[in-house]
């Protein structure tokens, strides 16, 4: 892995436990960190985020090796594993903290994100209009430690079983060739 192939991406697609669990399983993803971005207060805590008044989204920061998996491939998986047509909600999780968003790091990511939404819209990939916001990344705040690696440590909990496990089944079915070998076999 060359130094110039290590890149970052930041996505919000509902509960960060869900998105973290999806992206952790991909070949070429080095690390996934749950956190908060897109809001107005500094150093937010989960109890503040859940009010929906800080403007932050529950998001994940992905470190990936672009020689193994591209930003466009990450975008494709992002759109396939959450509902980008649902404004400020994913399933039963409602509020602006659960919005669908891509927090781009540079102009290339912005263009790829815009192009992906245009492609999905043109090809009628979804029945409803895509509401995913594309916003320049500001400060990304790491979430409290108990939110990190949540699904892998709590997969027997009801929320994990009913909300996250089906997303992982979609990932397994649609993107098996992109999974880390120990996960995809």
Short mmCIF file of N, CA and C in Angstrom, two decimals:
data_model
loop_
_atom_site.label_atom_id
_atom_site.label_comp_id
_atom_site.label_asym_id
_atom_site.label_seq_id
_atom_site.Cartn_x
_atom_site.Cartn_y
_atom_site.Cartn_z
N UNK A 1 0.85 -1.18 0.00
CA UNK A 1 0.00 0.00 0.00
C UNK A 1 0.89 1.24 0.00
N UNK A 2 0.75 2.04 -1.03
CA UNK A 2 1.52 3.28 -1.09
C UNK A 2 0.87 4.36 -0.27
N UNK A 3 1.68 5.32 0.18
CA UNK A 3 1.14 6.41 0.99
C UNK A 3 0.09 7.22 0.26
N UNK A 4 0.27 7.39 -1.06
CA UNK A 4 -0.66 8.23 -1.80
C UNK A 4 -1.97 7.50 -2.14
N UNK A 5 -2.07 6.21 -1.84
CA UNK A 5 -3.32 5.50 -2.11
C UNK A 5 -4.22 5.43 -0.88
N UNK A 6 -3.74 5.83 0.29
CA UNK A 6 -4.57 5.86 1.49
C UNK A 6 -5.40 7.13 1.47
N UNK A 7 -6.71 6.97 1.44
CA UNK A 7 -7.63 8.10 1.36
C UNK A 7 -8.71 7.97 2.43
N UNK A 8 -9.49 9.05 2.57
CA UNK A 8 -10.60 9.05 3.52
C UNK A 8 -11.89 9.41 2.81
N UNK A 9 -12.99 8.93 3.36
CA UNK A 9 -14.33 9.28 2.90
C UNK A 9 -15.21 9.41 4.14
N UNK A 10 -16.19 10.31 4.08
CA UNK A 10 -17.10 10.50 5.21
C UNK A 10 -18.54 10.45 4.70
N UNK A 11 -19.30 9.48 5.23
CA UNK A 11 -20.69 9.28 4.83
C UNK A 11 -21.60 9.30 6.05
N UNK A 12 -22.83 9.76 5.84
CA UNK A 12 -23.89 9.67 6.84
C UNK A 12 -25.07 8.99 6.16
N UNK A 13 -25.53 7.90 6.75
CA UNK A 13 -26.65 7.16 6.16
C UNK A 13 -27.52 6.56 7.24
N UNK A 14 -27.92 7.37 8.19
CA UNK A 14 -28.69 6.88 9.32
C UNK A 14 -27.78 6.60 10.50
N UNK A 15 -28.18 5.65 11.30
CA UNK A 15 -27.40 5.29 12.49
C UNK A 15 -25.99 4.86 12.11
N UNK A 16 -25.01 5.44 12.77
CA UNK A 16 -23.62 5.12 12.40
C UNK A 16 -23.24 3.69 12.76
N UNK A 17 -23.96 3.04 13.66
CA UNK A 17 -23.69 1.63 13.93
C UNK A 17 -23.89 0.82 12.65
N UNK A 18 -24.92 1.19 11.88
CA UNK A 18 -25.25 0.47 10.65
C UNK A 18 -24.18 0.70 9.58
N UNK A 19 -23.86 1.94 9.32
CA UNK A 19 -22.91 2.24 8.25
C UNK A 19 -21.52 1.74 8.60
N UNK A 20 -21.15 1.84 9.87
CA UNK A 20 -19.85 1.33 10.30
C UNK A 20 -19.75 -0.17 10.02
N UNK A 21 -20.78 -0.93 10.38
CA UNK A 21 -20.77 -2.39 10.20
C UNK A 21 -20.65 -2.77 8.73
N UNK A 22 -21.30 -2.02 7.85
CA UNK A 22 -21.23 -2.29 6.41
C UNK A 22 -19.81 -2.08 5.90
N UNK A 23 -19.26 -0.91 6.14
CA UNK A 23 -17.98 -0.55 5.53
C UNK A 23 -16.78 -1.26 6.16
N UNK A 24 -16.91 -1.70 7.40
CA UNK A 24 -15.82 -2.48 8.03
C UNK A 24 -15.54 -3.78 7.28
N UNK A 25 -16.52 -4.28 6.57
CA UNK A 25 -16.42 -5.59 5.94
C UNK A 25 -15.81 -5.57 4.54
N UNK A 26 -15.45 -4.40 4.05
CA UNK A 26 -14.98 -4.27 2.68
C UNK A 26 -13.47 -4.41 2.55
N UNK A 27 -13.05 -5.17 1.57
CA UNK A 27 -11.63 -5.31 1.24
C UNK A 27 -11.11 -3.92 0.84
N UNK A 28 -9.97 -3.54 1.39
CA UNK A 28 -9.39 -2.23 1.09
C UNK A 28 -9.74 -1.16 2.11
N UNK A 29 -10.73 -1.42 2.96
CA UNK A 29 -11.07 -0.48 4.03
C UNK A 29 -10.14 -0.79 5.20
N UNK A 30 -9.37 0.20 5.59
CA UNK A 30 -8.37 0.04 6.65
C UNK A 30 -8.99 0.27 8.03
N UNK A 31 -9.83 1.30 8.13
CA UNK A 31 -10.45 1.65 9.41
C UNK A 31 -11.76 2.39 9.18
N UNK A 32 -12.69 2.23 10.12
CA UNK A 32 -13.95 2.96 10.11
C UNK A 32 -14.17 3.51 11.51
N UNK A 33 -14.45 4.81 11.57
CA UNK A 33 -14.65 5.47 12.85
C UNK A 33 -16.02 6.14 12.86
N UNK A 34 -16.81 5.87 13.88
CA UNK A 34 -18.11 6.54 14.04
C UNK A 34 -17.91 7.90 14.68
N UNK A 35 -18.70 8.87 14.21
CA UNK A 35 -18.58 10.21 14.76
C UNK A 35 -19.70 11.13 14.32
N UNK A 36 -19.43 12.42 14.48
CA UNK A 36 -20.42 13.45 14.20
C UNK A 36 -19.78 14.54 13.34
N UNK A 37 -20.55 15.04 12.36
CA UNK A 37 -20.07 16.15 11.54
C UNK A 37 -21.26 16.91 10.98
N UNK A 38 -20.99 18.09 10.47
CA UNK A 38 -22.02 18.88 9.81
C UNK A 38 -22.83 19.76 10.73
N UNK A 39 -22.40 19.93 11.96
CA UNK A 39 -23.19 20.70 12.92
C UNK A 39 -22.55 21.99 13.36
N UNK A 40 -23.15 22.60 14.37
CA UNK A 40 -22.76 23.95 14.77
C UNK A 40 -22.04 24.05 16.10
N UNK A 41 -22.09 23.02 16.94
CA UNK A 41 -21.39 23.13 18.23
C UNK A 41 -20.09 22.34 18.19
N UNK A 42 -19.16 22.75 19.01
CA UNK A 42 -17.87 22.07 19.09
C UNK A 42 -17.94 20.92 20.08
N UNK A 43 -17.21 19.85 19.76
CA UNK A 43 -17.11 18.68 20.63
C UNK A 43 -18.46 18.16 21.12
N UNK A 44 -19.36 17.87 20.19
CA UNK A 44 -20.69 17.40 20.61
C UNK A 44 -20.63 16.02 21.24
N UNK A 45 -21.57 15.77 22.10
CA UNK A 45 -21.73 14.45 22.73
C UNK A 45 -23.00 13.81 22.19
N UNK A 46 -23.08 12.50 22.29
CA UNK A 46 -24.23 11.76 21.76
C UNK A 46 -25.54 12.31 22.31
N UNK A 47 -25.59 12.62 23.60
CA UNK A 47 -26.83 13.12 24.21
C UNK A 47 -27.28 14.43 23.57
N UNK A 48 -26.33 15.22 23.05
CA UNK A 48 -26.68 16.46 22.35
C UNK A 48 -27.12 16.19 20.91
N UNK A 49 -26.44 15.25 20.27
CA UNK A 49 -26.76 14.90 18.89
C UNK A 49 -28.19 14.39 18.78
N UNK A 50 -28.59 13.55 19.74
CA UNK A 50 -29.91 12.92 19.67
C UNK A 50 -31.06 13.91 19.78
N UNK A 51 -30.79 15.13 20.20
CA UNK A 51 -31.86 16.14 20.25
C UNK A 51 -32.20 16.64 18.86
N UNK A 52 -31.29 16.47 17.91
CA UNK A 52 -31.51 16.96 16.56
C UNK A 52 -31.29 18.46 16.42
N UNK A 53 -30.84 19.12 17.49
CA UNK A 53 -30.71 20.58 17.46
C UNK A 53 -29.28 21.07 17.21
N UNK A 54 -28.32 20.16 17.09
CA UNK A 54 -26.93 20.60 16.89
C UNK A 54 -26.56 20.71 15.42
N UNK A 55 -27.38 20.11 14.56
CA UNK A 55 -27.08 20.12 13.13
C UNK A 55 -26.14 19.01 12.69
N UNK A 56 -25.58 18.27 13.63
CA UNK A 56 -24.66 17.19 13.28
C UNK A 56 -25.41 15.97 12.75
N UNK A 57 -24.72 15.23 11.90
CA UNK A 57 -25.20 13.93 11.45
C UNK A 57 -24.36 12.86 12.11
N UNK A 58 -24.98 11.72 12.39
CA UNK A 58 -24.20 10.54 12.77
C UNK A 58 -23.52 10.10 11.48
N UNK A 59 -22.20 10.03 11.50
CA UNK A 59 -21.44 9.76 10.28
C UNK A 59 -20.31 8.78 10.56
N UNK A 60 -19.72 8.30 9.49
CA UNK A 60 -18.54 7.46 9.62
C UNK A 60 -17.42 8.03 8.77
N UNK A 61 -16.21 7.92 9.28
CA UNK A 61 -15.01 8.29 8.54
C UNK A 61 -14.31 6.99 8.17
N UNK A 62 -14.14 6.80 6.88
CA UNK A 62 -13.55 5.57 6.34
C UNK A 62 -12.15 5.87 5.86
N UNK A 63 -11.18 5.09 6.28
CA UNK A 63 -9.84 5.14 5.69
C UNK A 63 -9.75 3.93 4.77
N UNK A 64 -9.35 4.19 3.50
CA UNK A 64 -9.33 3.09 2.54
C UNK A 64 -8.13 3.21 1.61
N UNK A 65 -7.74 2.06 1.07
CA UNK A 65 -6.65 1.99 0.10
C UNK A 65 -7.27 2.06 -1.28
N UNK A 66 -7.08 3.17 -1.97
CA UNK A 66 -7.69 3.41 -3.27
C UNK A 66 -7.17 2.46 -4.35
N UNK A 67 -6.07 1.78 -4.10
CA UNK A 67 -5.60 0.76 -5.05
C UNK A 67 -6.45 -0.51 -4.97
N UNK A 68 -7.17 -0.67 -3.87
CA UNK A 68 -7.98 -1.88 -3.67
C UNK A 68 -9.47 -1.59 -3.86
N UNK A 69 -9.95 -0.48 -3.33
CA UNK A 69 -11.35 -0.09 -3.48
C UNK A 69 -11.39 1.42 -3.74
N UNK A 70 -12.17 1.80 -4.73
CA UNK A 70 -12.21 3.21 -5.12
C UNK A 70 -13.30 3.97 -4.36
N UNK A 71 -13.20 5.28 -4.39
CA UNK A 71 -14.24 6.12 -3.80
C UNK A 71 -15.58 5.85 -4.48
N UNK A 72 -15.57 5.67 -5.82
CA UNK A 72 -16.81 5.37 -6.53
C UNK A 72 -17.43 4.05 -6.08
N UNK A 73 -16.60 3.06 -5.81
CA UNK A 73 -17.13 1.79 -5.31
C UNK A 73 -17.74 1.98 -3.92
N UNK A 74 -17.10 2.79 -3.09
CA UNK A 74 -17.67 3.09 -1.77
C UNK A 74 -19.02 3.79 -1.92
N UNK A 75 -19.10 4.72 -2.88
CA UNK A 75 -20.38 5.41 -3.13
C UNK A 75 -21.47 4.43 -3.55
N UNK A 76 -21.13 3.52 -4.42
CA UNK A 76 -22.09 2.53 -4.90
C UNK A 76 -22.64 1.72 -3.72
N UNK A 77 -21.78 1.30 -2.83
CA UNK A 77 -22.20 0.52 -1.66
C UNK A 77 -23.00 1.39 -0.69
N UNK A 78 -22.58 2.64 -0.52
CA UNK A 78 -23.31 3.59 0.33
C UNK A 78 -24.77 3.71 -0.13
N UNK A 79 -24.97 3.91 -1.43
CA UNK A 79 -26.33 4.09 -1.94
C UNK A 79 -27.14 2.79 -1.90
N UNK A 80 -26.49 1.65 -1.95
CA UNK A 80 -27.19 0.36 -1.96
C UNK A 80 -27.57 -0.12 -0.56
N UNK A 81 -26.98 0.47 0.47
CA UNK A 81 -27.19 -0.07 1.82
C UNK A 81 -27.92 0.89 2.76
N UNK A 82 -28.52 1.94 2.22
CA UNK A 82 -29.42 2.78 3.00
C UNK A 82 -30.43 3.41 2.04
N UNK A 83 -31.42 4.12 2.56
CA UNK A 83 -32.43 4.74 1.71
C UNK A 83 -32.08 6.22 1.51
N UNK A 84 -31.51 6.56 0.35
CA UNK A 84 -31.12 7.95 0.10
C UNK A 84 -32.29 8.84 -0.31
N UNK A 85 -33.51 8.29 -0.31
CA UNK A 85 -34.69 9.08 -0.70
C UNK A 85 -35.52 9.50 0.50
N UNK A 86 -35.09 9.10 1.67
CA UNK A 86 -35.84 9.38 2.89
C UNK A 86 -35.20 10.57 3.60
N UNK A 87 -35.92 11.67 3.71
CA UNK A 87 -35.38 12.89 4.31
C UNK A 87 -35.35 12.79 5.83
N UNK A 88 -34.15 12.93 6.39
CA UNK A 88 -33.96 12.96 7.84
C UNK A 88 -34.54 11.75 8.56
N UNK A 89 -34.36 10.58 7.94
CA UNK A 89 -34.84 9.36 8.58
C UNK A 89 -34.25 8.16 7.87
N UNK A 90 -34.01 7.11 8.65
CA UNK A 90 -33.69 5.78 8.13
C UNK A 90 -34.48 4.82 8.99
N UNK A 91 -35.47 4.20 8.41
CA UNK A 91 -36.34 3.30 9.17
C UNK A 91 -37.02 4.05 10.30
N UNK A 92 -36.90 3.51 11.51
CA UNK A 92 -37.53 4.13 12.68
C UNK A 92 -36.70 5.27 13.26
N UNK A 93 -35.45 5.42 12.80
CA UNK A 93 -34.58 6.50 13.30
C UNK A 93 -34.91 7.79 12.56
N UNK A 94 -35.43 8.78 13.30
CA UNK A 94 -35.83 10.02 12.65
C UNK A 94 -35.11 11.22 13.27
N UNK A 95 -34.90 12.24 12.44
CA UNK A 95 -34.24 13.47 12.86
C UNK A 95 -33.10 13.80 11.91
N UNK A 96 -32.68 15.05 11.92
CA UNK A 96 -31.61 15.48 11.01
C UNK A 96 -30.31 14.75 11.26
N UNK A 97 -30.12 14.20 12.46
CA UNK A 97 -28.89 13.46 12.75
C UNK A 97 -28.83 12.15 11.97
N UNK A 98 -29.95 11.73 11.38
CA UNK A 98 -29.99 10.48 10.59
C UNK A 98 -30.10 10.75 9.09
N UNK A 99 -29.78 11.96 8.67
CA UNK A 99 -29.90 12.30 7.25
C UNK A 99 -28.89 11.55 6.40
N UNK A 100 -29.18 11.49 5.12
CA UNK A 100 -28.28 10.90 4.14
C UNK A 100 -27.37 12.01 3.63
N UNK A 101 -26.05 11.83 3.76
CA UNK A 101 -25.12 12.88 3.36
C UNK A 101 -23.77 12.30 2.99
N UNK A 102 -23.14 12.98 2.05
CA UNK A 102 -21.74 12.71 1.69
C UNK A 102 -20.99 13.98 2.06
N UNK A 103 -20.01 13.85 2.93
CA UNK A 103 -19.19 14.99 3.34
C UNK A 103 -17.87 14.87 2.58
N UNK A 104 -17.79 15.60 1.47
CA UNK A 104 -16.63 15.44 0.59
C UNK A 104 -15.39 16.13 1.14
N UNK A 105 -14.25 15.54 0.82
CA UNK A 105 -12.96 16.03 1.31
C UNK A 105 -12.28 16.93 0.29
N UNK A 106 -12.54 16.66 -0.99
CA UNK A 106 -11.95 17.47 -2.06
C UNK A 106 -12.92 17.57 -3.23
N UNK A 107 -12.55 18.37 -4.22
CA UNK A 107 -13.44 18.61 -5.36
C UNK A 107 -13.67 17.34 -6.18
N UNK A 108 -12.72 16.44 -6.21
CA UNK A 108 -12.89 15.18 -6.94
C UNK A 108 -14.00 14.36 -6.29
N UNK A 109 -14.00 14.24 -4.98
CA UNK A 109 -15.07 13.52 -4.29
C UNK A 109 -16.42 14.19 -4.52
N UNK A 110 -16.43 15.52 -4.53
CA UNK A 110 -17.68 16.24 -4.77
C UNK A 110 -18.22 15.88 -6.15
N UNK A 111 -17.35 15.93 -7.17
CA UNK A 111 -17.78 15.63 -8.54
C UNK A 111 -18.24 14.19 -8.66
N UNK A 112 -17.49 13.24 -8.11
CA UNK A 112 -17.90 11.83 -8.16
C UNK A 112 -19.27 11.63 -7.49
N UNK A 113 -19.49 12.31 -6.38
CA UNK A 113 -20.76 12.20 -5.66
C UNK A 113 -21.91 12.76 -6.50
N UNK A 114 -21.69 13.94 -7.07
CA UNK A 114 -22.72 14.54 -7.93
C UNK A 114 -23.00 13.66 -9.14
N UNK A 115 -21.94 13.12 -9.74
CA UNK A 115 -22.09 12.24 -10.91
C UNK A 115 -22.85 10.97 -10.55
N UNK A 116 -22.58 10.40 -9.38
CA UNK A 116 -23.27 9.18 -8.95
C UNK A 116 -24.76 9.44 -8.76
N UNK A 117 -25.10 10.55 -8.11
CA UNK A 117 -26.52 10.88 -7.92
C UNK A 117 -27.19 11.12 -9.26
N UNK A 118 -26.52 11.81 -10.18
CA UNK A 118 -27.08 12.04 -11.52
C UNK A 118 -27.31 10.71 -12.24
N UNK A 119 -26.35 9.80 -12.14
CA UNK A 119 -26.46 8.48 -12.78
C UNK A 119 -27.63 7.70 -12.20
N UNK A 120 -27.73 7.65 -10.87
CA UNK A 120 -28.80 6.91 -10.22
C UNK A 120 -30.17 7.50 -10.54
N UNK A 121 -30.24 8.83 -10.63
CA UNK A 121 -31.49 9.51 -10.96
C UNK A 121 -31.88 9.21 -12.40
N UNK A 122 -30.93 9.36 -13.32
CA UNK A 122 -31.19 9.11 -14.75
C UNK A 122 -31.66 7.67 -14.98
N UNK A 123 -31.08 6.74 -14.27
CA UNK A 123 -31.41 5.32 -14.44
C UNK A 123 -32.53 4.84 -13.52
N UNK A 124 -33.18 5.79 -12.85
CA UNK A 124 -34.33 5.50 -11.99
C UNK A 124 -34.05 4.35 -11.02
N UNK A 125 -32.90 4.44 -10.36
CA UNK A 125 -32.50 3.41 -9.40
C UNK A 125 -33.43 3.38 -8.19
N UNK A 126 -34.08 4.49 -7.91
CA UNK A 126 -35.00 4.58 -6.77
C UNK A 126 -36.33 5.13 -7.25
N UNK A 127 -37.41 4.73 -6.59
CA UNK A 127 -38.74 5.20 -6.96
C UNK A 127 -38.94 6.67 -6.63
N UNK A 128 -38.26 7.13 -5.59
CA UNK A 128 -38.40 8.52 -5.14
C UNK A 128 -37.12 9.31 -5.39
N UNK A 129 -37.22 10.63 -5.26
CA UNK A 129 -36.09 11.54 -5.48
C UNK A 129 -35.00 11.34 -4.42
N UNK A 130 -33.75 11.32 -4.85
CA UNK A 130 -32.62 11.20 -3.92
C UNK A 130 -32.44 12.53 -3.18
N UNK A 131 -32.41 12.45 -1.84
CA UNK A 131 -32.28 13.66 -1.02
C UNK A 131 -30.91 13.75 -0.34
N UNK A 132 -29.99 12.89 -0.71
CA UNK A 132 -28.66 12.89 -0.10
C UNK A 132 -27.99 14.24 -0.31
N UNK A 133 -27.55 14.85 0.78
CA UNK A 133 -26.84 16.13 0.66
C UNK A 133 -25.36 15.87 0.37
N UNK A 134 -24.77 16.78 -0.37
CA UNK A 134 -23.34 16.73 -0.66
C UNK A 134 -22.76 18.02 -0.08
N UNK A 135 -21.96 17.87 0.96
CA UNK A 135 -21.47 19.01 1.74
C UNK A 135 -19.98 18.87 1.98
N UNK A 136 -19.27 19.98 1.93
CA UNK A 136 -17.84 19.99 2.24
C UNK A 136 -17.65 19.57 3.70
N UNK A 137 -16.72 18.66 3.92
CA UNK A 137 -16.44 18.20 5.28
C UNK A 137 -15.85 19.31 6.12
N UNK A 138 -16.44 19.51 7.28
CA UNK A 138 -15.88 20.42 8.27
C UNK A 138 -15.13 19.57 9.28
N UNK A 139 -15.35 19.85 10.54
CA UNK A 139 -14.70 19.07 11.60
C UNK A 139 -15.46 17.77 11.80
N UNK A 140 -14.72 16.67 11.87
CA UNK A 140 -15.29 15.36 12.19
C UNK A 140 -14.91 15.04 13.63
N UNK A 141 -15.93 14.85 14.47
CA UNK A 141 -15.68 14.53 15.88
C UNK A 141 -15.91 13.04 16.09
N UNK A 142 -14.92 12.36 16.63
CA UNK A 142 -15.06 10.93 16.94
C UNK A 142 -16.12 10.77 18.03
N UNK A 143 -17.01 9.80 17.83
CA UNK A 143 -18.05 9.50 18.82
C UNK A 143 -17.43 8.81 20.03
N UNK A 144 -18.19 8.76 21.09
CA UNK A 144 -17.77 8.10 22.31
C UNK A 144 -17.33 6.67 22.02
N UNK A 145 -16.44 6.16 22.84
CA UNK A 145 -15.82 4.85 22.59
C UNK A 145 -16.85 3.72 22.48
N UNK A 146 -17.93 3.78 23.25
CA UNK A 146 -18.90 2.68 23.21
C UNK A 146 -19.65 2.60 21.88
N UNK A 147 -19.55 3.63 21.03
CA UNK A 147 -20.16 3.59 19.70
C UNK A 147 -19.24 2.95 18.67
N UNK A 148 -17.96 2.83 18.97
CA UNK A 148 -17.00 2.28 18.01
C UNK A 148 -17.14 0.76 17.94
N UNK A 149 -17.12 0.23 16.73
CA UNK A 149 -17.18 -1.21 16.51
C UNK A 149 -18.42 -1.82 17.17
N UNK A 150 -19.52 -1.06 17.15
CA UNK A 150 -20.71 -1.42 17.92
C UNK A 150 -21.33 -2.75 17.51
N UNK A 151 -21.60 -2.92 16.24
CA UNK A 151 -22.27 -4.15 15.80
C UNK A 151 -21.44 -5.39 16.13
N UNK A 152 -20.14 -5.32 15.87
CA UNK A 152 -19.29 -6.48 16.10
C UNK A 152 -19.27 -6.89 17.57
N UNK A 153 -19.51 -5.95 18.46
CA UNK A 153 -19.50 -6.25 19.89
C UNK A 153 -20.90 -6.50 20.48
N UNK A 154 -21.93 -6.17 19.70
CA UNK A 154 -23.31 -6.25 20.21
C UNK A 154 -24.28 -6.86 19.21
N UNK A 155 -23.83 -7.74 18.36
CA UNK A 155 -24.67 -8.23 17.27
C UNK A 155 -25.91 -9.00 17.73
N UNK A 156 -25.95 -9.40 18.99
CA UNK A 156 -27.12 -10.13 19.49
C UNK A 156 -28.22 -9.19 20.00
N UNK A 157 -27.97 -7.91 20.05
CA UNK A 157 -29.00 -6.96 20.50
C UNK A 157 -30.11 -6.85 19.44
N UNK A 158 -31.32 -6.56 19.89
CA UNK A 158 -32.49 -6.50 18.99
C UNK A 158 -32.28 -5.51 17.85
N UNK A 159 -31.82 -4.30 18.16
CA UNK A 159 -31.63 -3.29 17.11
C UNK A 159 -30.67 -3.83 16.04
N UNK A 160 -29.59 -4.42 16.47
CA UNK A 160 -28.61 -4.97 15.54
C UNK A 160 -29.24 -6.06 14.68
N UNK A 161 -30.01 -6.95 15.31
CA UNK A 161 -30.64 -8.06 14.59
C UNK A 161 -31.65 -7.57 13.56
N UNK A 162 -32.45 -6.58 13.92
CA UNK A 162 -33.55 -6.15 13.05
C UNK A 162 -33.16 -5.06 12.06
N UNK A 163 -32.13 -4.28 12.36
CA UNK A 163 -31.78 -3.16 11.48
C UNK A 163 -30.46 -3.39 10.75
N UNK A 164 -29.44 -3.83 11.46
CA UNK A 164 -28.11 -3.92 10.85
C UNK A 164 -27.91 -5.24 10.10
N UNK A 165 -28.32 -6.34 10.67
CA UNK A 165 -28.12 -7.64 10.02
C UNK A 165 -28.72 -7.69 8.61
N UNK A 166 -29.93 -7.14 8.38
CA UNK A 166 -30.44 -7.13 7.00
C UNK A 166 -29.56 -6.31 6.02
N UNK A 167 -28.98 -5.24 6.49
CA UNK A 167 -28.07 -4.46 5.65
C UNK A 167 -26.84 -5.29 5.27
N UNK A 168 -26.35 -6.05 6.23
CA UNK A 168 -25.19 -6.90 5.96
C UNK A 168 -25.54 -8.03 5.00
N UNK A 169 -26.79 -8.50 5.05
CA UNK A 169 -27.25 -9.50 4.09
C UNK A 169 -27.27 -8.92 2.68
N UNK A 170 -27.73 -7.69 2.54
CA UNK A 170 -27.71 -7.00 1.24
C UNK A 170 -26.28 -6.87 0.75
N UNK A 171 -25.40 -6.46 1.63
CA UNK A 171 -23.99 -6.33 1.27
C UNK A 171 -23.42 -7.66 0.80
N UNK A 172 -23.68 -8.72 1.55
CA UNK A 172 -23.19 -10.06 1.21
C UNK A 172 -23.72 -10.51 -0.15
N UNK A 173 -24.99 -10.24 -0.41
CA UNK A 173 -25.62 -10.69 -1.65
C UNK A 173 -25.14 -9.87 -2.86
N UNK A 174 -25.12 -8.56 -2.71
CA UNK A 174 -24.84 -7.67 -3.85
C UNK A 174 -23.37 -7.36 -4.08
N UNK A 175 -22.56 -7.48 -3.04
CA UNK A 175 -21.17 -7.04 -3.16
C UNK A 175 -20.19 -8.09 -2.61
N UNK A 176 -20.53 -9.35 -2.74
CA UNK A 176 -19.70 -10.42 -2.18
C UNK A 176 -18.24 -10.30 -2.61
N UNK A 177 -17.99 -9.94 -3.86
CA UNK A 177 -16.62 -9.84 -4.38
C UNK A 177 -15.83 -8.70 -3.74
N UNK A 178 -16.49 -7.78 -3.05
CA UNK A 178 -15.82 -6.64 -2.41
C UNK A 178 -15.53 -6.89 -0.93
N UNK A 179 -16.00 -8.02 -0.40
CA UNK A 179 -15.85 -8.27 1.03
C UNK A 179 -14.47 -8.80 1.37
N UNK A 180 -14.04 -8.50 2.57
CA UNK A 180 -12.80 -9.07 3.09
C UNK A 180 -12.95 -10.59 3.06
N UNK A 181 -11.90 -11.29 2.78
CA UNK A 181 -11.96 -12.73 2.58
C UNK A 181 -12.56 -13.48 3.76
N UNK A 182 -12.18 -13.11 4.98
CA UNK A 182 -12.72 -13.83 6.14
C UNK A 182 -14.22 -13.61 6.31
N UNK A 183 -14.75 -12.52 5.73
CA UNK A 183 -16.18 -12.22 5.82
C UNK A 183 -16.93 -12.85 4.66
N UNK A 184 -16.34 -12.81 3.47
CA UNK A 184 -17.06 -13.21 2.26
C UNK A 184 -17.01 -14.69 1.95
N UNK A 185 -16.26 -15.47 2.66
CA UNK A 185 -16.15 -16.90 2.34
C UNK A 185 -17.28 -17.71 2.93
#
